Amino acid sequence: MITLGQALNRGLRAAMTSDPRVVVMGEDVGRLGGVFRVTSGLQKDFGADRVMDTPLAESGIVGTAVGLALRGYRPVCEIQFDGFVYPAFDQIVSQLAKMRARSAGRLALPVVIRIPGSGGIGAVEHHSESNESYFVHTAGLRVVTCATPSDGYTMIQQAVAGDDPVIFYEPKCRYWDKAEVDEQAPLSAAPALHSARTVRGGSDLTLVTYGSMVRPALAAAQIAEEEGRSIEVVDLRSLAPLDLPAVLASVRRTRRAVVVHEAPTTLGLGAEISALLTEHCYFEMEAPVLRVGGYNIPYPPARAEEIYLPDADRILEAIDASLAY
Amino acid sequence: MSSASRYGYAGRPPPGRPAYRDRGRSLEKREANVIQMLAPDGTLRADPRFPLDVTPALCRDLFRDMVLARRFDEEALALQRQGELGLWLMALGQEAAQVGSIRAIAAHDHVFPSYREHAAALCRGISPAELLAQWRGIAHSGWDPARYRFHIYSLVLGAQTLHATGYALGVRLDGAPEMVLAYFGDGASSQGDVNEALNWAVVTNAPIVFFCQNNQWAISTATAQQMGAPLHLRAAGFGLDTYFVDGNDALAVHAVTAKASDRVRAGGPPALIEALTYRVAGHSTSDDPRIYRSEAEVDLWRERDPVSRLDTLLRTRGWAGEQYFQQLDEEARKLAEQTRAACLALPDPALEETFRHTFAQEPPLLRREREAMSAYRASFADGPGPVAAAGR
Ligand SMILES: Cc1ncc(C[n+]2csc(CCOP(=O)(O)OP(=O)(O)O)c2C)c(N)n1
Ligand SMILES: [Mg+2]
């Protein structure tokens, strides 16, 4: 059994071992191993040229990663916390995302940007944000997130191996979750990076979720089952591109969907999935798509986050509301 | 394994270019031109460039501020260890840099802190409860910036230096006699925002003093990995008046800040003060500095402690008697008690507050969301939902 943090560490190690062009860079990722220790020990084993403690500047981290990628390297950047990615916004949105299209496909930027995202750890402001929508909204970026150690281990390797930029969210409140990870299985046997996964089968309603919310969604499904309801839970894993066929297949069967995420609901994944379901299977549904998400306010102080974060109770409310249609 | 063969470098030793430029300047060399008035052993040496009337009263006042700040800091640490604060970032070792500077400016000068300026905040009259609210997790800031002329803490590194510059520009446009003091760290100095602010301030001739506490660490990143040239030299290149001062010497910091702010107030160019100090504690209560720095280094800086330096001066000169020290001790003990009591009495936040403060006027949709949230919360007769715990 290893934690999600350790699984990501081993995934990065595997990626660095199999491709000498993979370099890790970010604030405090070297000697310290990152504030969450995800890069722990990598500098010791791969050297300071491949695991670089950068100056404290996110725009610099991503901007120079673009340059390194142009030179043939595969940088894996760490942004220390979700709320500190914004100084790099221009480099991500205008440079990293668009260079392939701007160069008529001549330039590839295989850059991974790891972001410990979302809340739930009682942190101070700017340390608990779910800002995936900004990047999902940006053409040219792939956006994924892992919810389990096993996915952490494989998805980080797949992200590094790909030829497009990837924003890689790690739900920081799950870093300490433990599970069995099969490190011997070939990467080619793992589900594709941009595939969703049904983590619990059910027939009455589909909970569509990802990242930190997979666990409360499963808890809600369990409680609902005790009340005689059969709830399916789909972990999206990939937020851009979306695995629409998987979502459609599930919802066509259950005919009801609730989307759950920590990010504020406005223009969140829930809004997108709701629109897609309306477009693709309007007549097959028994109820409108409902959303359970963060409220449309700045992430609150730590002692109010319990109220802010969607939990099994709020998910059950939405399940009830959907089933009541 | 031989990828990137297009360029032929990857995987091979770099052709004669080390990872970091060799900046093996010794500490002594680096400190050769540092402005110092009060040596670590407590001996006083005037600097004619920075006239300061070193009166016993001034020394006692600065000493008192520093002792109280340190006691407050220790109590906050204890509160964090006991689970009463979510996080604490100690200012231990940086008291002289903060007290010396904030005490040298005028009460109407506006201050933009970073997030570790607790000693400066206390000098401005901010209460322990107001200071701890943020770290207890009940608010994102605990005080009214206008009341204390002390802006809320900025956790996004360096952002406040631009706000300070804009504020100072406003001061100039208003023709007001004020100036602005902006604190930031050695790590933050790498941010684009800080470099933009330095340049901007010069170009707009904003009445501002930038004050960098170079405590030599940005979490685990040493200053040598952060910058290739000392910050005060960089700032000089931008066109600022610059000063490099011993940040553990409250008197030198005071003298330098007074001179810098006088010049700025008189219409001179904006200034930057680099105060060489040391972050004696870990970055925060979540940090384990043993992973990245040696005890010996910390010990070296403990010997240069800013508080004991002034203590020695007061005692050897006979500028403070036993009674003074006893009273101060008692005052510090009371402050600690008050700090603890005030912290424990802080009320838990209501999420409704965040809703109300998001816009000047709450938009109708948001109001509906808030009302639905409150109604939902109220539907649980006895506190949180029955299964909430299971789902987290
Ligand atoms: C934009 C941004 N990036 C990263 C961080 C995370 N972080 C918090 S403090 C810190 C180190 C700051 O060092 P320095 O500026 O020297 O201030 P000190 O902590 O030493 O007072 C880092 C990297 C942040 N707060 N803001
Ligand atoms: Mg520092």
XYZ file of C-alpha atoms and ligand atoms in Angstrom:
744
model
C 0.000 0.000 0.000
C 1.318 3.434 -0.901
C -0.127 6.907 -0.682
C -1.171 9.040 -3.621
C 1.846 11.265 -2.941
C 4.192 8.278 -3.066
C 2.478 6.898 -6.151
C 3.028 10.185 -7.983
C 6.634 10.174 -6.815
C 7.160 6.681 -8.211
C 5.374 7.579 -11.413
C 7.664 10.568 -11.884
C 10.676 8.398 -11.118
C 9.582 5.884 -13.740
C 9.056 8.666 -16.289
C 12.498 10.130 -15.576
C 14.134 6.727 -15.780
C 12.628 5.834 -19.112
C 13.282 9.183 -20.784
C 16.385 11.274 -20.001
C 14.705 14.327 -21.505
C 12.242 14.465 -18.632
C 13.171 17.217 -16.189
C 11.366 18.320 -13.046
C 11.263 21.973 -12.060
C 9.550 24.156 -9.523
C 9.812 25.909 -6.191
C 11.405 23.722 -3.515
C 11.098 20.509 -5.540
C 14.768 19.552 -5.155
C 16.342 19.226 -1.763
C 13.017 19.500 0.034
C 11.124 17.306 -2.410
C 8.285 19.788 -2.690
C 6.069 20.981 0.129
C 4.018 17.779 -0.266
C 7.170 15.689 -0.873
C 5.893 14.460 -4.227
C 9.362 14.935 -5.750
C 11.152 13.629 -2.686
C 14.493 11.976 -3.438
C 14.396 12.716 -7.155
C 17.121 15.358 -7.049
C 19.356 13.034 -5.074
C 18.999 10.329 -7.696
C 18.761 12.314 -10.923
C 20.865 15.348 -10.072
C 20.242 19.066 -9.831
C 20.189 19.485 -13.614
C 17.164 17.256 -13.936
C 15.369 18.245 -10.743
C 15.642 21.977 -10.522
C 14.820 24.290 -7.660
C 13.726 27.360 -9.550
C 13.652 30.983 -8.508
C 10.341 31.906 -6.970
C 8.413 32.920 -10.070
C 5.620 30.917 -11.643
C 5.620 32.812 -14.917
C 9.314 31.987 -15.095
C 8.728 28.324 -14.336
C 6.235 27.846 -17.145
C 7.920 30.252 -19.552
C 11.293 28.539 -19.258
C 9.594 25.151 -19.457
C 8.268 26.255 -22.835
C 11.834 27.067 -23.852
C 13.153 23.765 -22.578
C 10.429 21.945 -24.481
C 11.352 23.840 -27.648
C 14.856 22.520 -27.094
C 13.646 18.932 -26.889
C 13.141 18.433 -23.172
C 10.026 17.259 -21.385
C 9.587 19.515 -18.372
C 7.332 18.568 -15.504
C 6.600 21.781 -13.624
C 5.268 21.944 -10.126
C 3.117 24.867 -9.086
C 3.308 24.849 -5.303
C -0.396 25.509 -4.730
C -3.409 26.042 -6.977
C -3.756 29.709 -6.067
C -0.226 30.464 -7.252
C -0.699 29.392 -10.837
C -2.093 32.765 -11.879
C 1.252 34.558 -12.247
C 1.882 31.941 -14.973
C -1.468 32.467 -16.635
C -0.160 34.234 -19.715
C 2.561 31.655 -20.222
C 0.025 28.853 -19.949
C -2.897 30.292 -21.867
C -1.247 32.415 -24.551
C 2.055 30.595 -24.949
C 1.925 26.974 -23.858
C -1.590 26.258 -25.095
C -1.379 28.018 -28.420
C 2.112 27.460 -29.759
C 1.221 24.295 -31.647
C -1.631 26.030 -33.444
C 0.322 29.256 -33.941
C 3.179 27.364 -35.557
C 0.825 25.437 -37.828
C 1.674 22.250 -35.986
C 5.437 22.655 -36.315
C 6.068 23.086 -32.616
C 5.097 20.648 -29.896
C 5.240 21.531 -26.221
C 5.224 18.370 -24.130
C 5.034 20.178 -20.793
C 3.239 18.867 -17.731
C 2.138 21.307 -15.073
C 1.387 19.582 -11.796
C -0.916 21.478 -9.473
C -1.847 20.318 -5.997
C -5.444 21.460 -6.255
C -8.709 21.786 -4.350
C -9.213 22.197 -0.632
C -10.170 20.306 2.441
C -6.923 20.571 4.386
C -7.720 23.624 6.470
C -5.248 25.826 4.650
C -4.993 29.609 4.457
C -6.279 31.515 1.423
C -4.995 30.747 -2.097
C -4.136 27.187 -1.036
C -7.451 25.441 -1.707
C -8.732 26.574 -5.068
C -10.347 24.533 -7.791
C -9.419 26.570 -10.827
C -9.587 23.846 -13.500
C -12.253 25.642 -15.515
C -9.823 28.332 -16.664
C -7.691 25.677 -18.279
C -10.504 23.419 -19.474
C -11.788 26.513 -21.266
C -8.471 26.951 -23.065
C -8.078 25.071 -26.337
C -4.724 23.365 -26.627
C -4.465 22.246 -23.032
C -5.224 18.800 -21.758
C -6.502 18.774 -18.189
C -6.581 15.650 -16.044
C -6.850 14.729 -12.393
C -6.272 11.584 -10.406
C -8.331 10.399 -7.459
C -6.428 7.274 -6.427
C -2.802 6.184 -5.943
C -3.100 3.828 -8.854
C -4.299 6.551 -11.209
C -1.656 8.890 -9.855
C 1.052 6.404 -10.722
C -0.070 5.727 -14.264
C -1.618 9.043 -15.254
C 1.470 11.095 -14.444
C 3.539 8.815 -16.686
C 0.999 9.024 -19.482
C 0.854 12.795 -19.138
C 4.637 13.062 -19.382
C 4.746 10.757 -22.405
C 2.188 12.764 -24.381
C 3.092 15.459 -26.879
C 0.627 18.120 -25.752
C 0.742 20.283 -22.658
C -1.104 18.766 -19.712
C -2.420 20.484 -16.614
C -2.253 17.758 -14.013
C -4.344 18.336 -10.897
C -3.558 16.390 -7.766
C -6.263 16.550 -5.080
C -4.098 17.545 -2.141
C -6.579 16.292 0.432
C -6.067 12.793 -1.015
C -2.252 12.813 -0.969
C -2.287 10.591 2.114
C -4.883 8.098 0.837
C -3.384 4.635 0.628
C -4.002 1.831 -1.840
C -2.319 -1.041 -3.622
C -0.496 0.022 -6.808
C 0.719 -2.496 -9.354
C 4.010 -1.024 -10.471
C 4.885 -4.065 -12.560
C 1.946 -3.756 -14.935
C 3.019 -2.222 -18.243
C 1.845 1.329 -18.791
C 0.241 0.189 -22.028
C -2.173 -1.917 -19.976
C -3.474 1.100 -18.064
C -6.673 2.792 -19.185
C -6.091 5.611 -21.650
C -5.251 8.972 -20.062
C -8.386 10.604 -21.376
C -10.824 7.909 -20.381
C -13.383 8.123 -17.602
C -13.918 5.212 -15.243
C -17.024 3.814 -13.654
C -15.995 3.347 -10.044
C -19.340 2.022 -8.885
C -22.122 0.499 -10.938
C -25.737 1.501 -10.512
C -28.992 1.840 -12.400
C -31.033 4.715 -10.921
C -28.782 7.738 -11.331
C -25.233 8.651 -12.385
C -22.963 10.752 -10.219
C -20.367 12.341 -12.485
C -17.381 13.571 -10.538
C -13.580 13.711 -10.306
C -10.623 14.353 -8.053
C -11.331 15.078 -4.416
C -15.070 14.506 -4.830
C -14.904 10.873 -5.852
C -14.776 9.781 -2.250
C -17.840 11.702 -0.977
C -19.705 10.640 -4.126
C -18.976 7.001 -3.295
C -20.038 7.575 0.305
C -23.319 9.109 -0.875
C -23.889 6.202 -3.260
C -23.304 3.757 -0.424
C -25.820 5.502 1.822
C -28.317 5.732 -1.027
C -27.970 2.011 -1.571
C -28.921 1.398 2.031
C -32.038 3.406 1.206
C -32.742 1.190 -1.781
C -31.280 3.357 -4.551
C -28.755 2.168 -7.038
C -26.294 4.922 -7.855
C -23.563 4.771 -10.464
C -20.397 6.811 -9.924
C -18.271 7.910 -12.867
C -14.819 9.357 -12.203
C -14.094 11.596 -15.183
C -10.287 11.569 -14.669
C -9.917 13.673 -17.796
C -11.560 17.093 -17.796
C -10.271 18.094 -21.219
C -10.901 16.344 -23.445
C -13.969 14.838 -21.809
C -14.754 11.166 -22.248
C -18.236 11.982 -23.457
C -19.051 8.475 -24.719
C -18.507 7.061 -21.234
C -20.745 9.675 -19.619
C -23.415 9.242 -22.280
C -23.391 5.470 -22.006
C -23.936 5.682 -18.266
C -26.613 8.365 -18.303
C -28.515 6.709 -21.149
C -28.901 3.749 -18.822
C -29.667 5.566 -15.562
C -31.514 8.489 -17.181
C -30.496 10.820 -14.387
C -27.292 12.682 -13.680
C -25.818 14.756 -10.876
C -22.433 16.372 -11.402
C -20.290 16.929 -8.322
C -17.178 19.087 -8.054
C -15.485 21.404 -5.608
C -15.149 24.232 -8.105
C -17.851 26.898 -8.074
C -20.748 25.784 -10.245
C -20.691 28.762 -12.609
C -19.082 27.631 -15.866
C -17.705 24.582 -14.122
C -17.524 21.049 -15.462
C -21.100 20.572 -14.293
C -22.292 23.310 -16.617
C -20.437 21.748 -19.530
C -21.650 18.235 -18.860
C -25.176 19.465 -18.361
C -25.076 21.175 -21.738
C -23.602 18.118 -23.433
C -26.217 15.805 -21.943
C -28.965 18.176 -23.000
C -27.612 18.192 -26.512
C -27.035 14.451 -26.754
C -29.729 12.692 -24.752
C -32.399 15.194 -23.830
C -35.253 12.847 -24.615
C -33.750 9.950 -22.742
C -33.558 11.777 -19.436
C -36.068 11.742 -16.604
C -34.734 14.813 -14.804
C -32.615 17.864 -15.485
C -28.921 17.494 -14.759
C -28.274 18.819 -11.258
C -25.032 20.210 -9.935
C -23.426 20.029 -6.525
C -20.433 22.299 -6.342
C -18.600 24.992 -4.502
C -20.611 28.127 -3.912
C -19.954 31.067 -6.207
C -17.770 32.924 -3.742
C -14.052 32.986 -3.007
C -12.885 29.914 -1.148
C -13.708 30.704 2.473
C -11.488 30.726 5.571
C -10.519 27.272 6.806
C -13.039 27.109 9.594
C -15.876 27.579 7.110
C -14.620 25.168 4.478
C -16.590 22.265 5.882
C -19.752 24.169 5.006
C -18.391 25.216 1.643
C -17.245 21.830 0.401
C -19.784 19.473 -1.128
C -20.216 16.416 1.083
C -22.275 13.223 1.090
C -25.235 15.073 2.587
C -25.387 17.642 -0.164
C -24.912 14.977 -2.802
C -27.770 12.950 -1.298
C -29.982 16.030 -1.385
C -29.330 16.336 -5.095
C -29.913 12.614 -5.622
C -33.251 12.938 -3.851
C -34.163 16.002 -5.882
C -33.305 14.272 -9.132
C -35.197 11.108 -8.244
C -38.232 13.183 -7.223
C -38.715 14.480 -10.769
C 18.205 6.230 -23.883
C 19.810 8.680 -26.290
C 16.873 10.894 -26.947
C 17.241 14.542 -27.888
C 20.013 13.367 -30.164
C 18.978 16.238 -32.379
C 20.939 18.407 -29.997
C 23.226 15.832 -28.486
C 23.340 17.235 -24.986
C 20.775 15.420 -22.914
C 22.129 12.731 -20.678
C 25.704 13.891 -21.087
C 27.662 16.002 -18.671
C 27.112 19.654 -19.481
C 29.954 21.011 -21.579
C 31.808 22.985 -18.939
C 28.893 24.988 -17.621
C 27.867 24.290 -14.059
C 24.224 24.270 -13.044
C 24.561 27.389 -11.006
C 27.079 30.113 -11.561
C 29.678 29.840 -8.838
C 28.649 32.452 -6.392
C 30.741 31.116 -3.548
C 31.167 34.521 -1.989
C 31.862 34.091 1.662
C 29.475 35.535 4.164
C 32.171 37.966 5.329
C 32.659 39.258 1.808
C 28.953 39.570 1.246
C 28.607 41.525 4.443
C 31.642 43.741 3.946
C 29.578 46.746 2.939
C 26.634 46.151 5.216
C 25.566 49.120 7.325
C 25.891 48.261 10.985
C 25.830 50.364 14.143
C 25.301 47.838 16.865
C 27.597 44.832 16.592
C 26.463 41.381 17.738
C 28.546 41.794 20.904
C 26.589 44.923 21.778
C 29.207 47.520 20.940
C 27.922 50.708 19.413
C 29.587 52.408 16.497
C 28.036 55.504 14.932
C 27.865 55.814 11.156
C 28.167 59.437 10.020
C 26.218 58.686 6.852
C 23.190 57.749 8.882
C 22.889 60.151 11.760
C 20.833 58.726 14.570
C 20.373 60.158 17.991
C 20.918 56.981 19.970
C 19.138 57.848 23.171
C 18.504 55.395 26.008
C 14.778 55.956 25.494
C 14.956 54.985 21.816
C 16.886 51.817 22.656
C 14.460 50.890 25.416
C 11.474 51.442 23.132
C 12.862 49.382 20.300
C 13.899 46.675 22.730
C 10.438 46.570 24.254
C 8.739 46.270 20.870
C 11.030 43.419 19.947
C 10.634 41.542 23.205
C 6.860 41.794 23.048
C 6.802 40.707 19.425
C 8.935 37.695 20.230
C 6.753 36.691 23.138
C 3.677 37.019 20.947
C 5.357 34.934 18.264
C 6.168 32.187 20.778
C 2.627 32.121 22.075
C 1.243 31.883 18.555
C 3.583 28.976 17.896
C 2.324 27.247 21.030
C -1.265 27.856 19.986
C -0.569 26.296 16.609
C 1.078 23.273 18.205
C -2.003 22.847 20.354
C -4.277 22.916 17.334
C -5.713 26.360 17.976
C -4.151 27.880 14.854
C -4.114 26.189 11.473
C -0.686 27.495 10.622
C 1.879 29.905 11.991
C 4.820 31.619 10.343
C 7.311 32.841 12.893
C 9.104 36.132 12.600
C 11.737 34.869 15.037
C 15.045 36.593 14.368
C 13.544 39.293 12.181
C 12.269 41.545 14.951
C 14.927 44.228 14.490
C 14.305 44.501 10.762
C 10.601 45.001 11.341
C 10.584 47.097 14.479
C 13.519 49.236 13.399
C 11.878 50.092 10.102
C 8.270 50.624 11.136
C 9.292 52.788 14.068
C 11.292 55.028 11.738
C 8.385 56.098 9.555
C 5.524 58.451 10.295
C 2.211 57.221 11.678
C 0.401 58.416 8.566
C 2.688 56.531 6.185
C 0.883 53.571 4.669
C 2.416 50.122 5.000
C 2.052 47.128 2.702
C 3.242 43.992 4.492
C 3.874 40.543 3.115
C 2.722 37.887 5.637
C 5.433 37.601 8.255
C 5.382 41.197 9.512
C 3.866 40.413 12.887
C 6.313 42.588 14.810
C 5.597 45.524 12.526
C 1.862 44.890 12.814
C 1.987 44.927 16.609
C 3.878 48.231 16.507
C 1.029 49.653 14.480
C -1.390 48.700 17.248
C -2.960 45.702 15.563
C -4.246 43.415 18.309
C -3.261 39.787 18.821
C -6.810 38.702 17.998
C -6.778 40.689 14.771
C -3.421 39.195 13.860
C -4.360 35.613 14.645
C -7.790 35.575 12.961
C -6.275 34.685 9.610
C -4.112 31.890 10.976
C -6.919 30.449 13.042
C -8.854 30.177 9.810
C -11.768 32.409 10.685
C -11.026 35.189 8.186
C -8.675 36.018 5.344
C -7.606 39.135 7.210
C -8.342 40.381 10.672
C -7.922 44.139 10.722
C -9.103 47.314 9.086
C -6.179 48.513 6.952
C -7.352 52.125 6.978
C -7.441 52.248 10.756
C -3.853 51.119 11.207
C -2.518 52.360 7.894
C -1.337 48.803 7.501
C -2.649 46.819 4.552
C -3.906 43.239 4.934
C -1.339 40.479 4.525
C -0.555 39.324 0.990
C 0.064 35.616 0.611
C 0.568 35.788 -3.131
C 4.221 36.640 -3.155
C 5.218 40.072 -4.330
C 1.756 41.222 -5.451
C 1.629 43.860 -2.745
C 4.690 45.679 -4.078
C 2.684 46.798 -7.097
C -0.258 47.802 -4.923
C 2.117 49.785 -2.755
C 3.574 51.481 -5.815
C 0.150 52.425 -7.101
C -0.838 53.700 -3.690
C 2.323 55.767 -3.524
C 1.622 57.153 -6.970
C -1.755 58.231 -5.602
C -0.018 59.900 -2.685
C 2.096 61.909 -5.114
C -0.906 62.827 -7.260
C -2.661 63.991 -4.093
C 0.329 66.092 -3.124
C 0.160 64.504 0.331
C 3.143 64.522 2.693
C 2.986 60.761 3.180
C 5.097 57.960 1.856
C 4.628 54.217 1.547
C 6.601 51.341 3.007
C 6.386 47.949 1.270
C 7.757 44.770 2.801
C 8.663 41.671 0.835
C 11.045 38.746 1.013
C 14.169 37.582 -0.811
C 12.142 34.859 -2.501
C 9.411 37.231 -3.595
C 12.049 39.405 -5.253
C 12.140 36.865 -8.096
C 8.545 37.550 -9.010
C 7.884 39.644 -12.078
C 5.540 41.795 -10.001
C 8.365 42.933 -7.713
C 10.660 43.847 -10.562
C 7.847 45.686 -12.288
C 7.150 47.546 -9.073
C 10.772 48.648 -8.643
C 10.911 49.947 -12.180
C 7.454 51.484 -12.026
C 8.205 53.338 -8.826
C 11.258 54.984 -10.362
C 9.525 55.830 -13.627
C 6.581 57.429 -11.821
C 8.714 58.864 -9.004
C 6.402 57.322 -6.449
C 7.139 58.154 -2.801
C 7.884 54.622 -1.652
C 10.481 52.709 0.306
C 10.744 49.020 -0.542
C 11.978 46.991 2.364
C 13.282 43.517 1.649
C 13.898 41.274 4.611
C 16.525 39.035 3.125
C 16.196 36.259 5.663
C 18.271 34.075 3.337
C 15.625 31.456 2.780
C 12.474 31.112 0.728
C 11.148 27.902 2.213
C 14.026 25.580 1.188
C 15.541 27.808 -1.452
C 18.641 29.703 -0.373
C 19.206 33.250 -1.555
C 22.195 32.067 -3.603
C 19.812 29.952 -5.697
C 17.310 32.750 -5.873
C 19.401 35.550 -7.343
C 22.741 36.067 -9.051
C 23.414 39.543 -7.705
C 22.412 41.054 -4.372
C 19.009 42.700 -4.498
C 20.294 46.140 -3.527
C 22.567 46.117 -6.565
C 19.702 45.045 -8.794
C 17.542 47.819 -7.408
C 20.292 50.371 -8.009
C 20.204 49.290 -11.632
C 16.524 50.133 -11.725
C 17.396 53.610 -10.491
C 16.359 53.397 -6.857
C 18.299 54.764 -3.932
C 19.557 51.654 -2.230
C 20.751 50.650 1.218
C 22.178 47.387 2.473
C 21.748 47.150 6.198
C 22.318 44.643 8.977
C 18.733 43.574 9.529
C 19.521 42.265 12.995
C 20.637 45.694 14.124
C 17.540 47.641 15.121
C 19.473 50.901 15.373
C 21.031 50.673 11.937
C 17.694 49.660 10.406
C 16.057 52.581 12.153
C 18.679 55.064 10.998
C 18.672 53.825 7.416
C 14.882 53.744 7.151
C 14.627 57.230 8.609
C 17.115 58.561 6.108
C 15.548 56.741 3.172
C 12.046 57.902 4.012
C 13.201 61.480 4.592
C 14.773 61.555 1.160
C 11.706 60.028 -0.463
C 9.459 62.508 1.313
C 11.674 65.336 0.133
C 11.028 64.306 -3.464
C 14.012 62.033 -3.962
C 13.838 58.808 -5.932
C 12.127 55.783 -4.399
C 14.362 53.682 -2.227
C 15.066 50.051 -1.547
C 16.449 48.786 1.716
C 17.836 45.275 1.778
C 18.003 44.120 5.372
C 20.206 41.106 5.888
C 18.603 38.939 8.513
C 17.790 35.308 9.108
C 14.701 33.140 9.346
C 15.628 31.316 12.529
C 12.508 29.127 12.623
C 11.184 26.936 9.847
C 9.283 28.610 7.033
C 6.052 27.737 8.814
C 4.790 25.236 11.322
C 4.389 22.818 8.384
C 8.050 23.052 7.442
C 10.969 20.876 8.487
C 14.099 22.956 7.837
C 16.420 20.135 8.904
C 15.907 18.665 5.454
C 17.677 21.529 3.737
C 19.914 23.494 6.094
C 22.463 22.846 8.788
C 22.072 23.432 12.478
C 25.472 25.142 12.406
C 24.130 27.833 10.133
C 21.178 28.436 12.413
C 23.502 28.571 15.416
C 25.648 31.171 13.705
C 22.626 33.390 13.332
C 21.409 32.748 16.832
C 24.638 34.353 17.945
C 23.658 37.428 15.990
C 20.319 37.623 17.684
C 18.792 41.080 17.368
C 17.148 41.083 20.785
C 20.147 40.049 22.876
C 22.266 42.602 21.055
C 20.114 45.441 22.288
C 19.819 43.766 25.668
C 23.605 43.853 26.024
C 23.739 47.509 25.030
C 21.060 48.517 27.529
C 22.807 46.648 30.320
C 26.411 47.618 29.628
C 25.527 51.275 29.245
C 23.246 51.160 32.240
C 20.421 52.555 30.093
C 17.878 50.292 31.700
C 17.706 49.024 35.256
C 16.510 45.754 36.705
C 13.099 47.264 37.221
C 12.742 47.996 33.519
C 13.539 44.419 32.600
C 11.227 43.018 35.242
C 8.372 45.211 34.130
C 8.935 44.230 30.535
C 8.944 40.573 31.503
C 5.645 41.025 33.224
C 4.237 42.940 30.269
C 5.303 40.140 27.921
C 3.735 37.528 30.168
C 0.453 39.455 30.133
C 0.599 39.838 26.360
C 0.977 36.086 26.009
C -1.991 35.513 28.282
C -4.098 38.007 26.386
C -3.026 36.491 23.095
C -4.132 33.044 24.164
C -7.433 34.214 25.591
C -8.176 36.382 22.553
C -7.369 33.539 20.177
C -9.640 31.078 21.947
C -12.436 33.638 22.020
C -12.403 34.203 18.264
C -15.796 33.237 16.865
C -16.090 30.672 14.098
C -16.877 32.244 10.743
C -20.244 32.102 9.033
C -20.115 31.300 5.334
C -22.851 33.894 4.865
C -20.183 36.513 5.585
C -18.123 35.472 2.579
C -21.235 35.732 0.407
C -21.980 39.215 1.657
C -18.442 40.473 1.133
C -17.935 39.169 -2.377
C -19.552 42.179 -4.085
C -20.572 45.697 -3.093
C -24.152 44.646 -3.852
C -24.943 40.982 -3.752
C -26.270 39.928 -7.170
C -29.749 38.323 -7.028
C -28.552 34.891 -8.131
C -25.880 34.860 -5.465
C -28.360 35.992 -2.863
C -30.612 33.083 -3.796
C -27.667 30.718 -3.509
C -26.874 32.096 -0.060
C -30.467 31.813 1.109
C -30.720 28.254 -0.153
C -27.477 27.426 1.630
C -28.705 28.927 4.900
C -32.023 27.137 4.636
C -30.266 23.869 3.924
C -27.982 24.371 6.930
C -30.944 25.211 9.135
C -32.654 21.997 8.055
C -30.191 20.096 10.215
C -31.717 20.704 13.609
C -28.635 19.692 15.523
C -25.635 20.951 13.670
C -24.032 19.349 10.638
C -25.591 16.625 8.589
C -25.786 13.053 9.850
C -23.486 11.647 7.240
C -21.228 14.582 6.506
C -18.346 13.004 8.348
C -18.624 9.783 6.378
C -18.299 11.617 3.126
C -15.103 13.558 3.656
C 3.012 33.554 -6.014
C 3.359 32.596 -4.928
N 4.064 31.494 -5.218
C 4.374 30.591 -4.271
C 3.994 30.788 -2.978
C 4.321 29.750 -1.907
N 5.258 30.288 -0.941
C 4.821 30.842 0.205
S 6.042 31.532 1.067
C 7.209 31.068 -0.042
C 8.628 31.481 0.186
C 8.749 32.956 0.338
O 10.043 33.346 0.599
P 10.420 34.863 0.884
O 9.815 35.740 -0.145
O 11.882 34.911 1.031
O 9.698 35.204 2.262
P 9.931 34.520 3.682
O 8.996 33.351 3.750
O 11.335 34.137 3.799
O 9.519 35.543 4.679
C 6.613 30.370 -1.087
C 7.333 29.772 -2.222
C 3.253 31.960 -2.701
N 2.828 32.244 -1.476
N 2.959 32.845 -3.680
Mg 13.015 34.771 2.724
